[in-house]
Coordinates of C-alpha atoms and ligand atoms in Angstrom, one line a residue:
X232 CA -11.4 114.6 69.0
X233 CA -8.2 113.7 70.4
X234 CA -7.5 112.3 73.7
X235 CA -4.4 114.6 74.2
X236 CA -4.2 117.1 71.5
X237 CA -0.5 118.0 71.0
X238 CA -1.3 119.4 67.3
X239 CA -3.6 122.0 68.8
X240 CA -0.9 122.9 71.2
X241 CA 1.8 123.1 68.3
X242 CA -0.6 125.4 66.4
X243 CA -0.8 127.5 69.0
X244 CA 2.9 127.9 69.9
X245 CA 4.2 127.3 66.3
X246 CA 6.0 130.4 65.7
X247 CA 7.7 130.6 68.9
X248 CA 8.8 126.8 68.8
X249 CA 9.9 127.1 65.4
X250 CA 12.2 130.0 66.1
X251 CA 13.5 128.2 69.2
X252 CA 14.4 125.2 67.4
X253 CA 15.9 127.1 64.5
X254 CA 18.2 128.9 67.1
X255 CA 19.7 125.5 68.1
X256 CA 20.3 124.6 64.7
X257 CA 22.1 128.0 64.0
X258 CA 24.2 127.8 67.1
X259 CA 24.8 124.0 66.9
X260 CA 25.4 123.2 70.5
X261 CA 23.1 120.1 70.4
X262 CA 24.3 118.8 73.5
X263 CA 24.1 120.7 76.8
X264 CA 23.5 123.9 74.8
X265 CA 22.7 127.2 76.5
X266 CA 19.2 126.4 76.2
X267 CA 19.5 123.4 78.8
X268 CA 20.9 125.8 81.4
X269 CA 18.4 128.5 80.7
X270 CA 15.5 125.8 81.2
X271 CA 17.0 124.4 84.3
X272 CA 16.9 127.7 86.1
X273 CA 13.7 128.4 84.7
X274 CA 12.1 125.3 86.2
X275 CA 14.1 125.6 89.4
X276 CA 12.2 129.1 89.7
X277 CA 8.8 127.6 88.8
X278 CA 9.1 124.7 91.3
X279 CA 10.7 126.5 94.1
X280 CA 13.7 124.4 94.5
X281 CA 17.6 125.3 94.5
X282 CA 18.8 122.7 91.8
X283 CA 17.2 121.3 88.7
X284 CA 19.2 118.6 87.0
X285 CA 17.7 117.7 83.4
X286 CA 18.4 114.3 81.9
X287 CA 17.0 111.9 79.1
X288 CA 13.6 110.7 80.2
X289 CA 11.6 110.1 83.6
X290 CA 12.8 106.6 84.0
X291 CA 16.4 107.7 84.0
X292 CA 15.6 110.7 86.6
X293 CA 14.1 107.8 88.9
X294 CA 17.3 105.5 88.5
X295 CA 19.6 108.5 89.1
X296 CA 17.6 109.3 92.2
X297 CA 18.0 105.8 93.6
X298 CA 21.8 105.9 92.7
X299 CA 22.2 109.2 94.6
X300 CA 20.4 107.5 97.5
X301 CA 22.8 104.3 97.2
X302 CA 19.8 102.1 97.0
X303 CA 21.2 98.5 96.2
X304 CA 20.7 95.0 96.9
X305 CA 19.1 94.4 100.1
X306 CA 17.3 97.4 100.1
X307 CA 13.6 97.9 100.3
X308 CA 11.9 100.6 98.4
X309 CA 7.9 101.1 99.2
X310 CA 6.0 102.5 96.2
X311 CA 2.3 102.4 95.2
X312 CA 1.2 99.3 93.3
X313 CA -1.2 101.5 91.4
X314 CA 1.3 103.3 89.1
X315 CA 3.1 103.1 85.8
X316 CA 5.7 100.6 85.6
X317 CA 8.9 102.8 85.7
X318 CA 8.3 103.7 89.5
X319 CA 8.8 100.2 90.5
X320 CA 11.1 99.0 87.6
X321 CA 13.8 101.4 88.5
X322 CA 13.9 100.0 92.1
X323 CA 14.4 96.4 90.7
X324 CA 16.7 97.6 88.0
X325 CA 19.1 99.0 91.1
X326 CA 18.9 95.5 92.5
X327 CA 16.8 96.5 95.5
X328 CA 13.5 95.1 96.1
X329 CA 10.2 97.1 95.5
X330 CA 7.7 96.8 98.3
X331 CA 4.3 97.7 97.1
X332 CA 1.6 99.6 99.0
X333 CA -2.0 100.0 98.6
X334 CA -3.8 102.8 97.3
X335 CA -6.0 105.6 98.9
X336 CA -9.7 105.1 98.1
X337 CA -10.4 108.8 97.0
X338 CA -7.0 110.3 95.8
X339 CA -5.7 107.0 94.2
X340 CA -2.3 108.2 95.7
X341 CA -0.1 106.1 97.9
X342 CA -1.8 105.2 101.2
X343 CA -0.1 106.6 104.1
X344 CA -1.7 104.1 106.7
X345 CA -0.9 101.0 104.3
X346 CA 2.7 102.2 103.9
X347 CA 3.3 102.1 107.6
X348 CA 1.7 98.6 107.9
X349 CA 4.3 97.3 105.1
X350 CA 7.2 99.2 106.6
X351 CA 6.4 97.5 109.9
X352 CA 5.9 94.1 108.0
X353 CA 9.3 94.3 106.4
X354 CA 11.1 95.3 109.5
X355 CA 9.5 92.4 111.5
X356 CA 10.6 90.0 108.5
X357 CA 14.2 91.4 109.1
X358 CA 15.2 90.6 105.3
X359 CA 15.4 93.8 103.8
X360 CA 16.7 97.1 104.9
X361 CA 13.9 99.9 104.7
X362 CA 15.6 102.6 102.5
X363 CA 13.2 104.9 100.7
X364 CA 9.6 105.6 99.7
X365 CA 8.7 106.6 95.8
X366 CA 5.7 108.6 96.3
X367 CA 3.7 108.9 92.9
X368 CA 1.5 112.3 92.0
X369 CA -0.8 110.2 90.1
X370 CA -2.8 111.7 87.5
X371 CA -1.5 115.2 88.4
X372 CA -2.4 115.2 92.1
X373 CA 0.3 115.5 94.8
X374 CA 0.4 112.4 97.0
X375 CA -0.1 113.3 100.7
X376 CA 3.3 114.6 101.6
X377 CA 2.5 115.8 105.0
X378 CA 1.7 112.3 106.2
X379 CA 4.5 110.8 104.2
X380 CA 7.3 112.8 105.6
X381 CA 6.0 111.9 109.3
X382 CA 6.3 108.4 108.2
X383 CA 9.7 108.9 106.6
X384 CA 11.1 110.8 109.5
X385 CA 9.8 108.0 112.0
X386 CA 11.5 105.1 110.3
X387 CA 14.6 107.2 108.7
X388 CA 13.8 106.8 105.2
X389 CA 14.1 109.2 102.2
X390 CA 11.5 110.2 99.8
X391 CA 11.6 110.6 96.1
X392 CA 8.7 112.3 94.7
X393 CA 7.8 110.9 91.3
X394 CA 6.2 114.1 89.7
X395 CA 6.2 112.7 86.2
X396 CA 2.6 113.3 86.0
X397 CA 2.5 115.7 89.1
X398 CA 4.4 118.8 87.5
X399 CA 2.3 122.0 87.9
X400 CA 0.4 120.4 91.1
X401 CA 0.4 122.2 94.6
X402 CA -0.3 121.6 98.2
X403 CA -1.2 124.7 100.1
X404 CA 0.9 126.8 97.8
X405 CA 3.9 124.5 97.4
X406 CA 4.8 123.1 94.0
X407 CA 4.9 119.4 92.9
X408 CA 8.6 118.7 92.5
X409 CA 9.6 120.1 95.9
X410 CA 8.3 117.7 98.2
X411 CA 10.7 114.8 98.1
X412 CA 14.4 114.8 99.2
X413 CA 14.6 114.4 95.5
X414 CA 11.8 114.7 93.0
X415 CA 11.8 113.5 89.3
X416 CA 9.5 114.5 86.2
X417 CA 9.3 113.3 82.7
X418 CA 8.8 115.5 79.6
X419 CA 7.3 112.7 77.5
X420 CA 5.1 114.4 74.9
X421 CA 1.7 113.3 76.8
X422 CA 2.9 114.6 80.2
X423 CA 1.5 117.8 81.6
X424 CA 4.7 119.7 80.4
X425 CA 6.0 117.5 77.5
X426 CA 8.7 118.0 74.9
X427 CA 8.7 116.5 71.3
X428 CA 10.7 113.5 72.3
X429 CA 12.0 112.0 75.6
X430 CA 13.1 114.1 78.5
X431 CA 13.3 114.3 82.5
X432 CA 14.5 116.3 85.1
X433 CA 15.2 116.0 88.9
X434 CA 14.8 118.5 91.6
X435 CA 16.3 119.0 95.0
X436 CA 17.4 121.4 97.5
X437 CA 20.5 119.3 98.6
X438 CA 23.6 120.7 97.0
X439 CA 25.6 117.1 97.6
X440 CA 22.8 115.5 95.7
X441 CA 22.8 117.9 92.9
X442 CA 26.8 117.8 92.5
X443 CA 26.2 113.9 92.3
X444 CA 23.5 113.9 89.9
X445 CA 25.5 116.2 87.5
X446 CA 28.2 113.8 87.6
X447 CA 26.1 110.5 87.1
X448 CA 24.0 111.9 84.0
X449 CA 27.5 112.5 82.3
X450 CA 29.4 109.1 82.8
X451 CA 30.2 109.9 86.5
X452 CA 32.4 112.7 85.4
X453 CA 34.9 114.5 87.5
X454 CA 36.3 117.8 86.4
X455 CA 35.1 116.8 82.6
X456 CA 33.7 113.9 80.9
X457 CA 37.1 112.3 80.3
X458 CA 37.7 112.3 84.2
X459 CA 35.6 109.6 85.2
X460 CA 35.5 109.3 89.2
X461 CA 32.5 107.1 89.5
X462 CA 30.1 104.5 87.2
X463 CA 27.4 106.8 85.9
X464 CA 25.1 106.9 82.8
X465 CA 24.6 108.9 79.7
X466 CA 21.6 110.6 80.4
X467 CA 21.3 114.2 79.0
X468 CA 18.2 116.3 77.8
X469 CA 18.9 117.3 74.2
X470 CA 19.4 120.9 73.7
X471 CA 16.3 121.0 71.0
X472 CA 14.2 119.4 73.6
X473 CA 15.3 122.3 76.2
X474 CA 14.4 124.7 73.5
X475 CA 11.0 123.2 72.9
X476 CA 10.4 123.2 76.5
X477 CA 11.2 126.7 77.2
X478 CA 8.4 128.1 75.2
X479 CA 5.9 125.2 76.8
X480 CA 6.9 126.2 80.2
X481 CA 6.1 129.8 79.3
X482 CA 2.4 128.6 77.9
X483 CA 2.2 126.2 80.9
X484 CA 0.4 128.4 83.7
X485 CA -2.4 129.3 81.2
X486 CA -2.6 125.6 80.1
X487 CA -3.1 124.6 83.6
X488 CA -5.9 126.8 84.1
X489 CA -7.7 125.5 81.1
X490 CA -7.1 122.1 82.5
X491 CA -8.5 123.0 85.6
X492 CA -11.6 124.5 84.1
X493 CA -12.0 121.5 81.8
X494 CA -11.9 119.3 84.9
X495 CA -14.4 121.5 86.7
X496 CA -16.8 121.2 84.0
X497 CA -16.6 117.5 83.7
X498 CA -17.0 117.1 87.4
X499 CA -20.2 119.4 87.3
X500 CA -21.6 117.2 84.4
X501 CA -20.6 113.8 85.5
X502 CA -20.9 113.9 89.5
X503 CA -24.4 112.3 89.4
X504 CA -23.4 109.3 87.1
X505 CA -19.6 108.5 88.2
X506 CA -17.4 108.9 91.3
X507 CA -15.4 111.7 90.0
X508 CA -11.7 112.6 91.1
X509 CA -11.3 113.9 94.6
X510 CA -8.9 117.0 95.0
X511 CA -8.5 117.5 98.6
X512 CA -8.6 121.0 100.4
X513 CA -5.5 122.9 99.7
X514 CA -4.5 120.6 96.7
X515 CA -4.3 121.5 93.1
X516 CA -4.0 118.9 90.3
X517 CA -2.3 119.4 87.1
X518 CA -4.7 116.9 85.7
X519 CA -2.4 114.6 83.6
X520 CA -5.3 112.4 83.6
X521 CA -9.0 113.0 84.4
X522 CA -10.2 109.6 85.7
X523 CA -13.5 108.1 86.5
X524 CA -14.4 105.0 87.9
X525 CA -17.4 102.5 86.6
X526 CA -18.8 99.2 87.6
X527 CA -19.4 99.0 83.8
X528 CA -16.4 100.3 82.6
X529 CA -16.3 98.5 79.0
X530 CA -19.9 99.5 78.2
X531 CA -19.2 103.0 79.1
X532 CA -16.0 103.4 77.1
X533 CA -17.8 101.9 74.1
X534 CA -20.5 104.5 74.7
X535 CA -18.1 107.2 74.5
X536 CA -16.4 105.7 71.4
X537 CA -19.5 105.5 69.5
X538 CA -19.8 109.2 70.1
X539 CA -16.3 109.8 68.9
X540 CA -14.9 110.6 72.3
X541 CA -11.6 108.5 72.8
X542 CA -11.0 106.9 76.5
X543 CA -8.1 105.2 77.9
X544 CA -7.5 102.8 80.9
X545 CA -4.6 104.0 83.4
X546 CA -3.8 101.6 84.8
X547 CA -5.4 98.2 84.2
X548 CA -2.6 96.1 85.7
X549 CA -1.1 97.0 89.1
X550 CA 2.7 96.4 89.7
X551 CA 2.1 93.3 91.9
X552 CA 0.1 91.6 89.1
X553 CA 2.5 92.6 86.4
X554 CA 4.6 89.1 85.2
X555 CA 8.1 90.9 85.7
X556 CA 7.3 91.1 89.3
X557 CA 5.8 87.6 89.8
X558 CA 8.7 86.3 91.6
X559 CA 8.1 88.8 94.3
X560 CA 5.1 86.3 95.5
X561 CA 2.1 88.7 96.0
X562 CA -1.2 87.3 95.5
X563 CA -4.7 88.6 94.1
X564 CA -6.4 90.3 97.3
X565 CA -3.1 91.6 98.7
X566 CA -4.2 95.4 97.7
X567 CA -7.9 95.3 97.6
X568 CA -8.3 99.2 96.7
X569 CA -5.6 99.2 94.0
X570 CA -7.1 96.0 92.5
X571 CA -10.4 97.5 92.4
X572 CA -9.1 100.6 90.9
X573 CA -7.6 98.6 88.2
X574 CA -10.7 97.1 86.9
X575 CA -12.6 100.2 87.1
X576 CA -10.9 103.3 86.1
X577 CA -10.8 105.0 82.8
X578 CA -9.9 108.4 81.8
X579 CA -11.5 111.1 79.6
X580 CA -9.7 113.5 77.0
X581 CA -7.6 116.3 78.8
X582 CA -5.2 118.8 77.7
X583 CA -4.7 122.8 77.8
X584 CA -6.6 123.2 74.7
X585 CA -10.0 121.2 75.1
Ligands
PLP751 C1 5.8 108.6 82.3 C2 6.2 108.2 83.9 C3 7.4 107.8 84.2 C4 8.4 107.6 83.2 O1 8.6 108.6 82.4 P1 9.5 108.5 80.9 O2 9.9 109.8 80.7 O3 8.5 107.9 80.1 O4 10.5 107.5 81.1 C5 7.5 107.5 85.4 N1 6.7 107.6 86.3 C6 5.4 107.9 86.2 C7 4.5 107.8 87.4 C8 5.2 108.2 85.0 O5 3.8 108.5 84.5

């Protein structure tokens, strides 16, 4: 069996996706064609935000969000240490300093109490200007935005929601992608909503942010791409990928139901053997990963492998343990929960056609 069976999904949607791709080949608007606009409108409707701005990948989406918030050298941006590298990488790429935060024991998401401690410590040290929080909807479960918003307001910080894994998640009926001042997502093939290459998007209700994002993603364009009013990037979603995503988005609600059924079944069968995932009251996960913790991870993974069941470790190394962030000076023991997770988590196969 496959860990994420993209071939099964393609077989299910083949006729529709093939027709959508053929339509792009026929009209020939490969860059910013009509499918891109159509997709942005549908994503705004689904997420429940005013603006969707598509871009080339989830990493660029984070970079674009940080550009809009004018994050730069001397700024502190707080993010979980237990996440994918891009969350922290983009902060450093903009010249700012990532300040890492420990995880919540049960949800694996950024711990609000530890966040406040790290903000206070950064203020007390007085070297960096606290600017923003990047919260990650890890493994599909939205972070604790009610608590994060209180902290952000108290210290005058902006929230970027990294919903690369969270697309489809909810808190009390409100969808992931709508919790940050700006939210980002990724359409990397293995994400809950993926295309057939790289892709990404940003979500916001803020008209000024949206206008800036539309400029930044096309070389800082003014009235057109040959009128350049600021330094930007080249970060657009290909029309063919938008065409694929239009069909995948149509199938997404049913896939989300299937993922949740699979997760419920896993939990029913495994809850006496492992610590199974916690979904707080009122939350919905999009189950980007179904992740267990085990003190005998290697032996457990070998046992599943022997039965033809692939497993993966997300993530075996925290950000503060990465070679690239060595200069930040963190030490083993600085993030006890995240470090324990990194040495004990493993994920089971999960997709909409399991
Ligand atoms: C995948 C991912 C990204 C980056 O997305 P890409 O499209 O691969 O650039 C960022 N943050 C998180 C949490 C991710 O899982």
